PDB file of C-alpha atoms in Angstrom:
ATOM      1  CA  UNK A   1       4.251  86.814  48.828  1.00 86.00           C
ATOM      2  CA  UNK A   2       4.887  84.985  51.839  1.00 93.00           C
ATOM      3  CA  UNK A   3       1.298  83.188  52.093  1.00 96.00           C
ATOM      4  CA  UNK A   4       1.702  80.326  54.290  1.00 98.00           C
ATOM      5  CA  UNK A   5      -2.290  79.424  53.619  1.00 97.00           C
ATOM      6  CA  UNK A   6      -2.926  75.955  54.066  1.00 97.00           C
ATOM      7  CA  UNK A   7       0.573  75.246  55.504  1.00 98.00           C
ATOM      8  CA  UNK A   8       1.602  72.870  58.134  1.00 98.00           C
ATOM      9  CA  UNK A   9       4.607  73.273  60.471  1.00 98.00           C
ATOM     10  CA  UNK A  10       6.089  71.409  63.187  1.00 98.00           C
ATOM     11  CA  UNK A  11       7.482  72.898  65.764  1.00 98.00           C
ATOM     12  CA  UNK A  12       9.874  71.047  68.339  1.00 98.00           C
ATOM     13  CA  UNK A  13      10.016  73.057  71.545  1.00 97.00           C
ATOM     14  CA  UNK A  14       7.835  75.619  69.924  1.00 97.00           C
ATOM     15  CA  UNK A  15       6.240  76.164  73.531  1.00 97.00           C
ATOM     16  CA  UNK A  16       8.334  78.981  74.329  1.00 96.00           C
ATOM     17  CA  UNK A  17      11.197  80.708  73.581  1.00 94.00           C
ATOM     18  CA  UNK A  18      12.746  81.198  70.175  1.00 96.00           C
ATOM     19  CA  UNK A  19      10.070  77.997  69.114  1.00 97.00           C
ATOM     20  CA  UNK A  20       7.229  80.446  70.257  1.00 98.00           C
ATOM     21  CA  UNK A  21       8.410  82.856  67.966  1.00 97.00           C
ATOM     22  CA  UNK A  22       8.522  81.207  65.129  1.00 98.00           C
ATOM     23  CA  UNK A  23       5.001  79.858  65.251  1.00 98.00           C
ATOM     24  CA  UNK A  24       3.984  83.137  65.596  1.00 98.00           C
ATOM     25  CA  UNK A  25       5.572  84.790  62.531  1.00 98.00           C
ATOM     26  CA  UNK A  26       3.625  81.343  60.754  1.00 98.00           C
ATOM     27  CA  UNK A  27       0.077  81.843  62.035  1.00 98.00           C
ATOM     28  CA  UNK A  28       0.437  85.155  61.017  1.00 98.00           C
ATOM     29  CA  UNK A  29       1.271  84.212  57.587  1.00 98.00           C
ATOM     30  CA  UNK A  30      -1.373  81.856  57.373  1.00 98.00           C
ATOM     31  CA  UNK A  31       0.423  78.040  58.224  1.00 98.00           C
ATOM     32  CA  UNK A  32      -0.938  76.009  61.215  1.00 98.00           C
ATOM     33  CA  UNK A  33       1.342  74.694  63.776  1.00 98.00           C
ATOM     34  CA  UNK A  34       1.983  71.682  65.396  1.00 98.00           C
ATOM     35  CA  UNK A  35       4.036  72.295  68.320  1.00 98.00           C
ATOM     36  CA  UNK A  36       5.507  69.684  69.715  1.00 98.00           C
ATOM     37  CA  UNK A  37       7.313  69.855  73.405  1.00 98.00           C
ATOM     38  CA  UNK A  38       7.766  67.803  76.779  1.00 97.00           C
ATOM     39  CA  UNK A  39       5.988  70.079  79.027  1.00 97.00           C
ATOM     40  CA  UNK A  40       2.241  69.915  79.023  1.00 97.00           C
ATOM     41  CA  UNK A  41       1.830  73.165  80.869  1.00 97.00           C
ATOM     42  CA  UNK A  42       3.900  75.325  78.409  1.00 98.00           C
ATOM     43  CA  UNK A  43       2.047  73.509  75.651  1.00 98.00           C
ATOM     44  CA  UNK A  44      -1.423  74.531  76.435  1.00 98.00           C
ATOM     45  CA  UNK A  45       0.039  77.689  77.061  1.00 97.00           C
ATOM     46  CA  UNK A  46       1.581  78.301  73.732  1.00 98.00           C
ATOM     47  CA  UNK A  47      -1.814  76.733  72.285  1.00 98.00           C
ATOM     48  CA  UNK A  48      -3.805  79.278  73.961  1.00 97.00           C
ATOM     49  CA  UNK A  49      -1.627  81.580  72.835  1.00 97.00           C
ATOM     50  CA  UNK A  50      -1.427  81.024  69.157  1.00 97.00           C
ATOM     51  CA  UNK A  51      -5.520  80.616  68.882  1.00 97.00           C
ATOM     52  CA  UNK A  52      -6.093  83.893  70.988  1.00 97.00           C
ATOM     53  CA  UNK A  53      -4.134  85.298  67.823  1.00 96.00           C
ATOM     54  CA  UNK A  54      -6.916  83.509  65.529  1.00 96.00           C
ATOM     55  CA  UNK A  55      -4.255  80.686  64.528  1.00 96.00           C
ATOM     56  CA  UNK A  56      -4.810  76.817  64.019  1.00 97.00           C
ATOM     57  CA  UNK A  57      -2.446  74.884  66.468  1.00 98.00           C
ATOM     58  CA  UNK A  58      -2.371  71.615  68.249  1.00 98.00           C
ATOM     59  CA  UNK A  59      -0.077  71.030  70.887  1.00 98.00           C
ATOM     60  CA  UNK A  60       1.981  66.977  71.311  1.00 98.00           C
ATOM     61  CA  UNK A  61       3.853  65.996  73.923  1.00 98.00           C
ATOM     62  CA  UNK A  62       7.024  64.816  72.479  1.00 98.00           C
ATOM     63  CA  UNK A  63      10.877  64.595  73.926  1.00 97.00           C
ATOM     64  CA  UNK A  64      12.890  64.594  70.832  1.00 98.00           C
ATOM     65  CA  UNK A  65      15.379  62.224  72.112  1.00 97.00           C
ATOM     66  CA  UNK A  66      13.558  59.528  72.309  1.00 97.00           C
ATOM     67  CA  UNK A  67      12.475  58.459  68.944  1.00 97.00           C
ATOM     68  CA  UNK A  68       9.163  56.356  70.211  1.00 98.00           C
ATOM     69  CA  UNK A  69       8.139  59.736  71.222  1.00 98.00           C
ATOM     70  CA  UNK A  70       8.940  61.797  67.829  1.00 98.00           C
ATOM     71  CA  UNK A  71       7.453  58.860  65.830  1.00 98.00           C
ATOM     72  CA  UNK A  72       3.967  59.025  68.199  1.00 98.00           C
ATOM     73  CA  UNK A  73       4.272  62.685  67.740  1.00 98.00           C
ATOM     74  CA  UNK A  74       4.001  62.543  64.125  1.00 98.00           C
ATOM     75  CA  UNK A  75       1.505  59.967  63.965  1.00 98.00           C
ATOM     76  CA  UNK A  76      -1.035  62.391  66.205  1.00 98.00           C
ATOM     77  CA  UNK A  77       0.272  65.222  63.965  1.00 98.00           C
ATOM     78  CA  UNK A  78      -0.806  63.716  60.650  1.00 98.00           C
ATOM     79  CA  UNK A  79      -4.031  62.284  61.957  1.00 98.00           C
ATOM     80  CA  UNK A  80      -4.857  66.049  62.589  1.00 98.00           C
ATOM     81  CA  UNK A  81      -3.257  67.927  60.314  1.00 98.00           C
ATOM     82  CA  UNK A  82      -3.089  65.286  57.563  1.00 98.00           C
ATOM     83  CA  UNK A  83       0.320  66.259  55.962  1.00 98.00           C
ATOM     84  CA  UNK A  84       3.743  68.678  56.733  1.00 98.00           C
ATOM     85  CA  UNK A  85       5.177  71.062  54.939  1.00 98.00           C
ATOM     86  CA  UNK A  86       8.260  72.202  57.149  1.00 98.00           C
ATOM     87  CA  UNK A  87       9.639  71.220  59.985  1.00 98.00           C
ATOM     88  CA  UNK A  88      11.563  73.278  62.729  1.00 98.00           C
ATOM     89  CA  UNK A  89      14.082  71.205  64.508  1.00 98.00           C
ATOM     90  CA  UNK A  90      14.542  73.943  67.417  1.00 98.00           C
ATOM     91  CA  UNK A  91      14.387  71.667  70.770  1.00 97.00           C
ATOM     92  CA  UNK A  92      17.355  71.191  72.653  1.00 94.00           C
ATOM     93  CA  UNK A  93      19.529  72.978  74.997  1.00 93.00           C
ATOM     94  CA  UNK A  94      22.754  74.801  76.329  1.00 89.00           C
ATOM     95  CA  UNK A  95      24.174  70.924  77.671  1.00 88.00           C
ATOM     96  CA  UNK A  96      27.341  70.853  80.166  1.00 86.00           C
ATOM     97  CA  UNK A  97      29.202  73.806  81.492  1.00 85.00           C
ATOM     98  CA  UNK A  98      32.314  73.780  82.653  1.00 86.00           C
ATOM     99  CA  UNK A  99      36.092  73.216  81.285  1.00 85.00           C
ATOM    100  CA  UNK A 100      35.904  70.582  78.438  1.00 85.00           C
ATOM    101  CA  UNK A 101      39.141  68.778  79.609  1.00 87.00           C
ATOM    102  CA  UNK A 102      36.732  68.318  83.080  1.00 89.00           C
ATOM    103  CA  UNK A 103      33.828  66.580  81.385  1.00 88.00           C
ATOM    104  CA  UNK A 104      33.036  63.064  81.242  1.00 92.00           C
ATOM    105  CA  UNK A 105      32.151  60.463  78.024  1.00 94.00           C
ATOM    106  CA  UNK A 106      28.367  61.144  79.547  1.00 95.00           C
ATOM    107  CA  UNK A 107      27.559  64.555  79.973  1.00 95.00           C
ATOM    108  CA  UNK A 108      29.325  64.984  76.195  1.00 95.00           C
ATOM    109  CA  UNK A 109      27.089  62.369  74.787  1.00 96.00           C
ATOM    110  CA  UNK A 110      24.329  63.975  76.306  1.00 96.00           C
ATOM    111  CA  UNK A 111      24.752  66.952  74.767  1.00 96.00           C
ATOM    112  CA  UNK A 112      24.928  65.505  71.354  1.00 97.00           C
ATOM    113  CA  UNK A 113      21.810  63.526  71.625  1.00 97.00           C
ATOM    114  CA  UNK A 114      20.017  66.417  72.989  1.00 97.00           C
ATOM    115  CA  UNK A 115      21.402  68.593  70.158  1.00 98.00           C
ATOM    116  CA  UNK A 116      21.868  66.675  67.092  1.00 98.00           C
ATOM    117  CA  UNK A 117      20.568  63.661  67.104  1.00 98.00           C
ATOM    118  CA  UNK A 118      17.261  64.694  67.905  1.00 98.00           C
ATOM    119  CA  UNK A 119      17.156  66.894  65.003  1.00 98.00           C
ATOM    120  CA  UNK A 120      18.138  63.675  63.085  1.00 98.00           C
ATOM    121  CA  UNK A 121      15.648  61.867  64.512  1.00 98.00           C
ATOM    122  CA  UNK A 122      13.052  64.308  64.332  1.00 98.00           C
ATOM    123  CA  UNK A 123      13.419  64.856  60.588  1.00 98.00           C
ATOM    124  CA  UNK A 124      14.006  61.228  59.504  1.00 98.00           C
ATOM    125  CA  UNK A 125      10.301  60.381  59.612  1.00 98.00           C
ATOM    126  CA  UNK A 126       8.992  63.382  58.055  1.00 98.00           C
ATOM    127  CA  UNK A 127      11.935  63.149  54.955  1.00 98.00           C
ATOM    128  CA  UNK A 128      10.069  60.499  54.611  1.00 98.00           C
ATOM    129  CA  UNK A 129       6.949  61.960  54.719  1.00 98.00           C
ATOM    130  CA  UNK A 130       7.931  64.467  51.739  1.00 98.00           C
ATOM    131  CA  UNK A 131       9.466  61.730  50.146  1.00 98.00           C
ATOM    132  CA  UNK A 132       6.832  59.582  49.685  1.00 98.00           C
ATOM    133  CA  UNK A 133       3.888  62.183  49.522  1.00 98.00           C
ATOM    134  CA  UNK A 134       6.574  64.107  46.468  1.00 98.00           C
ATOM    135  CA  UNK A 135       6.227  67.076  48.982  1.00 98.00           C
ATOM    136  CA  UNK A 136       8.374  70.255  48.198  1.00 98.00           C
ATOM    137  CA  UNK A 137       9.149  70.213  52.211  1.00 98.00           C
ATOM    138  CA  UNK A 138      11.158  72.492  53.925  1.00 98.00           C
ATOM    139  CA  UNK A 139      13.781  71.311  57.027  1.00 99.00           C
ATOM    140  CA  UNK A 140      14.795  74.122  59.056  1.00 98.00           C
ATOM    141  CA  UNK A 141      16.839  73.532  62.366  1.00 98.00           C
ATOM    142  CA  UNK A 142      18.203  76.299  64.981  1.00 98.00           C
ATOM    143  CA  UNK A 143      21.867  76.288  65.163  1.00 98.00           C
ATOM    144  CA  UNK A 144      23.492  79.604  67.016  1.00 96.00           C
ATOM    145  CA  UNK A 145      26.368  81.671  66.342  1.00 94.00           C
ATOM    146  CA  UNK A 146      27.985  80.059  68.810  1.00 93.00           C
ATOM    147  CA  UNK A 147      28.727  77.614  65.765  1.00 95.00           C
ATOM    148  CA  UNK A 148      30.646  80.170  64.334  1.00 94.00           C
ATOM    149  CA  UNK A 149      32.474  81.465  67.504  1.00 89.00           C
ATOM    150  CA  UNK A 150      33.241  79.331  70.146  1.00 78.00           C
ATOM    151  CA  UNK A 151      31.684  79.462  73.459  1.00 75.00           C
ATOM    152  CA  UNK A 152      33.972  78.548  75.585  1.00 76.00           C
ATOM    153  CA  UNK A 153      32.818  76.778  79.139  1.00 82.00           C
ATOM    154  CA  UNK A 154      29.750  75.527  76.655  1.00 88.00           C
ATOM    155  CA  UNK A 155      31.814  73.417  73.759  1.00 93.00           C
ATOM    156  CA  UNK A 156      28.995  70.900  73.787  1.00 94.00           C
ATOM    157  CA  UNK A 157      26.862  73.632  72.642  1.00 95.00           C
ATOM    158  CA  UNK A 158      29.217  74.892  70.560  1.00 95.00           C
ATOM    159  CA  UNK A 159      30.277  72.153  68.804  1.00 96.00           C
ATOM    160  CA  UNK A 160      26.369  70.391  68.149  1.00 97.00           C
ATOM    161  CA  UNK A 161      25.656  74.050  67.207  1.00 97.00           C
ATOM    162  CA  UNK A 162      28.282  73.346  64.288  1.00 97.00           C
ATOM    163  CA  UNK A 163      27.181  69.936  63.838  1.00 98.00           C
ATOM    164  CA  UNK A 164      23.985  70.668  62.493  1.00 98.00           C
ATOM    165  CA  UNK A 165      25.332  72.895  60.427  1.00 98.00           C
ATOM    166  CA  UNK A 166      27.016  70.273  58.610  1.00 98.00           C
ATOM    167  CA  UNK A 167      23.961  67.891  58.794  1.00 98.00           C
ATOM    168  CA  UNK A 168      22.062  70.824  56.838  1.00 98.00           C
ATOM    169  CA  UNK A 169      24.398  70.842  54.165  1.00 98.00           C
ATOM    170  CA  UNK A 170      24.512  66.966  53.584  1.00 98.00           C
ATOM    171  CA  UNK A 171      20.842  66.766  53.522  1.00 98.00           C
ATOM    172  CA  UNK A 172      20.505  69.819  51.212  1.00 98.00           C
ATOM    173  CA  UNK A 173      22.607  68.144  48.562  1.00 98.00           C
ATOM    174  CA  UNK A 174      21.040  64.622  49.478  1.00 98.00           C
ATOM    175  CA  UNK A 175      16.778  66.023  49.338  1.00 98.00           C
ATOM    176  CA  UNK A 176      17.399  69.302  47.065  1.00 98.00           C
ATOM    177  CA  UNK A 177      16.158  67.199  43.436  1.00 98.00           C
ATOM    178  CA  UNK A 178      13.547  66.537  45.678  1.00 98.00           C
ATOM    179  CA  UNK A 179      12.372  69.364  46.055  1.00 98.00           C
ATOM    180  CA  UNK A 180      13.062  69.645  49.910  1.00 98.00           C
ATOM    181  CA  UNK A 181      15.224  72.904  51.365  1.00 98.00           C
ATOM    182  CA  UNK A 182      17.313  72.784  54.603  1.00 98.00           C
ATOM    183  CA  UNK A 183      18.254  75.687  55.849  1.00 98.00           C
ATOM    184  CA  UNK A 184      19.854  76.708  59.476  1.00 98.00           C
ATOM    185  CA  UNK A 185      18.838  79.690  61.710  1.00 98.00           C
ATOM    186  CA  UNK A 186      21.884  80.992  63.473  1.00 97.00           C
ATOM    187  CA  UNK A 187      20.579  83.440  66.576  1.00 96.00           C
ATOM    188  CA  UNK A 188      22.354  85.692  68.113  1.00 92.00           C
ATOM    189  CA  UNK A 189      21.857  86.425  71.752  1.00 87.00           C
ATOM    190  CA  UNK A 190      17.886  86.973  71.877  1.00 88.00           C
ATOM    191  CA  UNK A 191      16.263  87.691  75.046  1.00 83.00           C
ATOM    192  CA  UNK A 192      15.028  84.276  75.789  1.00 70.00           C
ATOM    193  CA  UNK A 193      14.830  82.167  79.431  1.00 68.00           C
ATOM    194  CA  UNK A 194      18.062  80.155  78.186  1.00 63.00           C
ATOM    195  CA  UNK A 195      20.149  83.261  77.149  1.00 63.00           C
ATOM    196  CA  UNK A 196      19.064  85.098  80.134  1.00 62.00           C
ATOM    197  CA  UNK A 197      20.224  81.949  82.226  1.00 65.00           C
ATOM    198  CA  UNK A 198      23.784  83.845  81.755  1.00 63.00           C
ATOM    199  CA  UNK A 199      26.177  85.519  83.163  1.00 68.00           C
ATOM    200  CA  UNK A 200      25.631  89.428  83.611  1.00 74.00           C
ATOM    201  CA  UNK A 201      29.012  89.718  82.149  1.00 69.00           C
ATOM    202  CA  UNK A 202      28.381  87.678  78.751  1.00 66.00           C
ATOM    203  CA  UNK A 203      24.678  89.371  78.760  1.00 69.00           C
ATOM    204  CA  UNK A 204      26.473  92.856  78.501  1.00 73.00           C
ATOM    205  CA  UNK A 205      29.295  92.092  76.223  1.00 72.00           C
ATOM    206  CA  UNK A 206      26.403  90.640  74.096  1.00 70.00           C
ATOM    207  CA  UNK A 207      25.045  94.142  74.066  1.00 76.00           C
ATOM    208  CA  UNK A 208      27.997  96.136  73.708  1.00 78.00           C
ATOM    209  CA  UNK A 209      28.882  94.005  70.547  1.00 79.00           C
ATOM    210  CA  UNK A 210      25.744  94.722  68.475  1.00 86.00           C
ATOM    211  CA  UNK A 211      26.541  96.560  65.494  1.00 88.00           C
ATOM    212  CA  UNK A 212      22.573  98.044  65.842  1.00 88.00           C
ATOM    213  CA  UNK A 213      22.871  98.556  69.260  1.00 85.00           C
ATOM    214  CA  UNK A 214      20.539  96.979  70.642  1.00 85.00           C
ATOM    215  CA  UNK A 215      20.491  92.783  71.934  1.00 84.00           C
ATOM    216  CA  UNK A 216      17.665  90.519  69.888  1.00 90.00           C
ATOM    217  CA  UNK A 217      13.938  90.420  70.274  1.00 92.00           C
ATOM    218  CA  UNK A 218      11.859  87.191  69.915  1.00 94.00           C
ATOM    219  CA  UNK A 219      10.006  88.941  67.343  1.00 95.00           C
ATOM    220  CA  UNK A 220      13.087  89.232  65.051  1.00 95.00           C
ATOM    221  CA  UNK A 221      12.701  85.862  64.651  1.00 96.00           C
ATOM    222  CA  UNK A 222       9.610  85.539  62.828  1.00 97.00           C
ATOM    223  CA  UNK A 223       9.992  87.008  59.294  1.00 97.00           C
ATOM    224  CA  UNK A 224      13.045  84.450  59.091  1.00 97.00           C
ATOM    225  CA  UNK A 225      10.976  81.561  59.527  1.00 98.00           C
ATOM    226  CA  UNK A 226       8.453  82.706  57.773  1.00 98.00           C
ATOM    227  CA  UNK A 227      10.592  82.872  54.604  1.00 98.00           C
ATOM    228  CA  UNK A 228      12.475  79.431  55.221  1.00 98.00           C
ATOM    229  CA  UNK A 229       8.480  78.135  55.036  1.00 98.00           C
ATOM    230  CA  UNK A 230       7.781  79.940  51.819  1.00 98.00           C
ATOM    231  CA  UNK A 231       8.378  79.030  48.449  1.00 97.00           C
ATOM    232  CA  UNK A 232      10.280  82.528  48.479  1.00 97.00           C
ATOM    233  CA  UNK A 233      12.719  80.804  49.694  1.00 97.00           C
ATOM    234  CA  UNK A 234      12.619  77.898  47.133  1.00 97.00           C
ATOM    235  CA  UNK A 235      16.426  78.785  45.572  1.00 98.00           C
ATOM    236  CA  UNK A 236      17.825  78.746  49.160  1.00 98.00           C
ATOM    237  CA  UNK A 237      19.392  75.456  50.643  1.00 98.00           C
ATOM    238  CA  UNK A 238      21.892  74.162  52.658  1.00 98.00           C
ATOM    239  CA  UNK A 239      22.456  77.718  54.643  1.00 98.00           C
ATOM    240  CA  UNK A 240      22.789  79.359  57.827  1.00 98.00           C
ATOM    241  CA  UNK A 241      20.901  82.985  58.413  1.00 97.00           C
ATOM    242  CA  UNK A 242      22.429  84.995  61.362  1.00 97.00           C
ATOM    243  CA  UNK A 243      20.430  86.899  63.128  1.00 96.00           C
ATOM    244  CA  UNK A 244      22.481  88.747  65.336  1.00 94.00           C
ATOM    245  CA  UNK A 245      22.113  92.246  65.450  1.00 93.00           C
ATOM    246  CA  UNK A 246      25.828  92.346  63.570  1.00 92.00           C
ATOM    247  CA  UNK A 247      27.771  91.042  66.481  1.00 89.00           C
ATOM    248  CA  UNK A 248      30.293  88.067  64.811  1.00 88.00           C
ATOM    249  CA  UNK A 249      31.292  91.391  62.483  1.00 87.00           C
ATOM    250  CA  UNK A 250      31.381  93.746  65.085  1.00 76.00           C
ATOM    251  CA  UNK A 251      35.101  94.869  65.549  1.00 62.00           C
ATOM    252  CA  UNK A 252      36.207  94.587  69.061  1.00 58.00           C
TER     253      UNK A 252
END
């Protein structure tokens, strides 16, 4: 179970962070990885990385809102790799701070490019890539809990966060005959450079509230995207995993 042999994933901002994790958890399984991500430094990074592991990667330089620069990015993917089998839509960012009331037309429409349509740009040319090629794909994209609990001072974040939890559910019902899954990875707060770019007072309530007592660890996210991959996970579609150490339960 859980062979990823002969698998192909992209990756968007799998050059560090919660990205990195993933395409660890899929070398180890057996998939190769495409990681795709604006920074050429963190890219040969991750690449050296992944290979020290034994792994097959290839690192693109790609901002995912700009959809010249996806659709280059998947041209260079396929000319290596050939085909996809998944994508993980996990680039993008925290966006504005500050009271919502206090924020411009700009800095909100910012945020939404940066955190959903890039994932809708990203996966429109590979949909069509399964779609034409009768690939069982899989589209997986990296929401957060704050989806499911406000963040308030971030409701850009928040409120893309949801939005691509909706886009996951259209797209399930649209692709599923298809063959192709969507699914949503919800994290937590995971010990990652954006997380940690935090208050110490919202880093310690984040600890206090885990039902396991403990914050998340980057490798906690592996064995989720591993699975989302797989054909394990073939009668899954159109949901959200938490991974979040029981905190949205956790009574106050």
């Amino acid at each position: 179970m859980f062979d990823l042999t002969g698998h192909v994933s992209i990756v968007t901002g799998g050059n560090g962070g919660l990205g990195l994790a993933y395409c660890r958890g899929l070398v180890k399984s057996g998939a190769k990885v495409a990681i795709w991500g604006r920074n050429e430094a963190k890219n040969a990074s991750a690449i050296e990385e992944i290979r020290a592991m034994g792994g097959k990667a290839e690192a693109f330089v790609c901002d995912v809102t700009d959809e010249a620069e996806i659709n280059a990015a998947f041209k260079q993917t396929l000319n290596r790799f050939e085909k996809v089998d998944s994508c993980f839509a996990n680039a993008g960012g925290g966006g504005f701070r500050g009271a919502s009331h206090t924020i411009g037309r700009q800095a909100w429409l910012d945020t939404i490019d940066l955190n959903l349509m890039s994932v809708v740009q990203t996966w429109a040319p590979i949909t069509e890539h399964f779609l034409e090629r009768k690939i069982p794909g899989r589209l997986i994209v990296t929401s957060s809990v704050a989806a499911l609990i406000g963040s308030g001072g971030a409701a850009g974040y928040s409120t893309t966060k949801a939005a691509v939890l909706g886009l996951t559910q259209a797209l399930a019902v649209e692709l599923g005959k298809a063959g192709i899954r969507v699914n949503a990875l919800l994290p937590g707060f995971i010990e990652t450079e954006m997380s940690l770019d935090t208050s110490e007072a919202f880093q310690e309530s984040a600890r206090r509230r885990s039902a396991i007592g403990r914050i998340g660890e980057l490798e906690d996210m592996e064995g989720a995207a591993v699975f989302l991959a797989s054909k394990e996970s073939d009668f899954m579609t159109g949901q959200g995993i938490v991974l979040d150490g029981g905190s949205t339960i956790y009574p106050l």
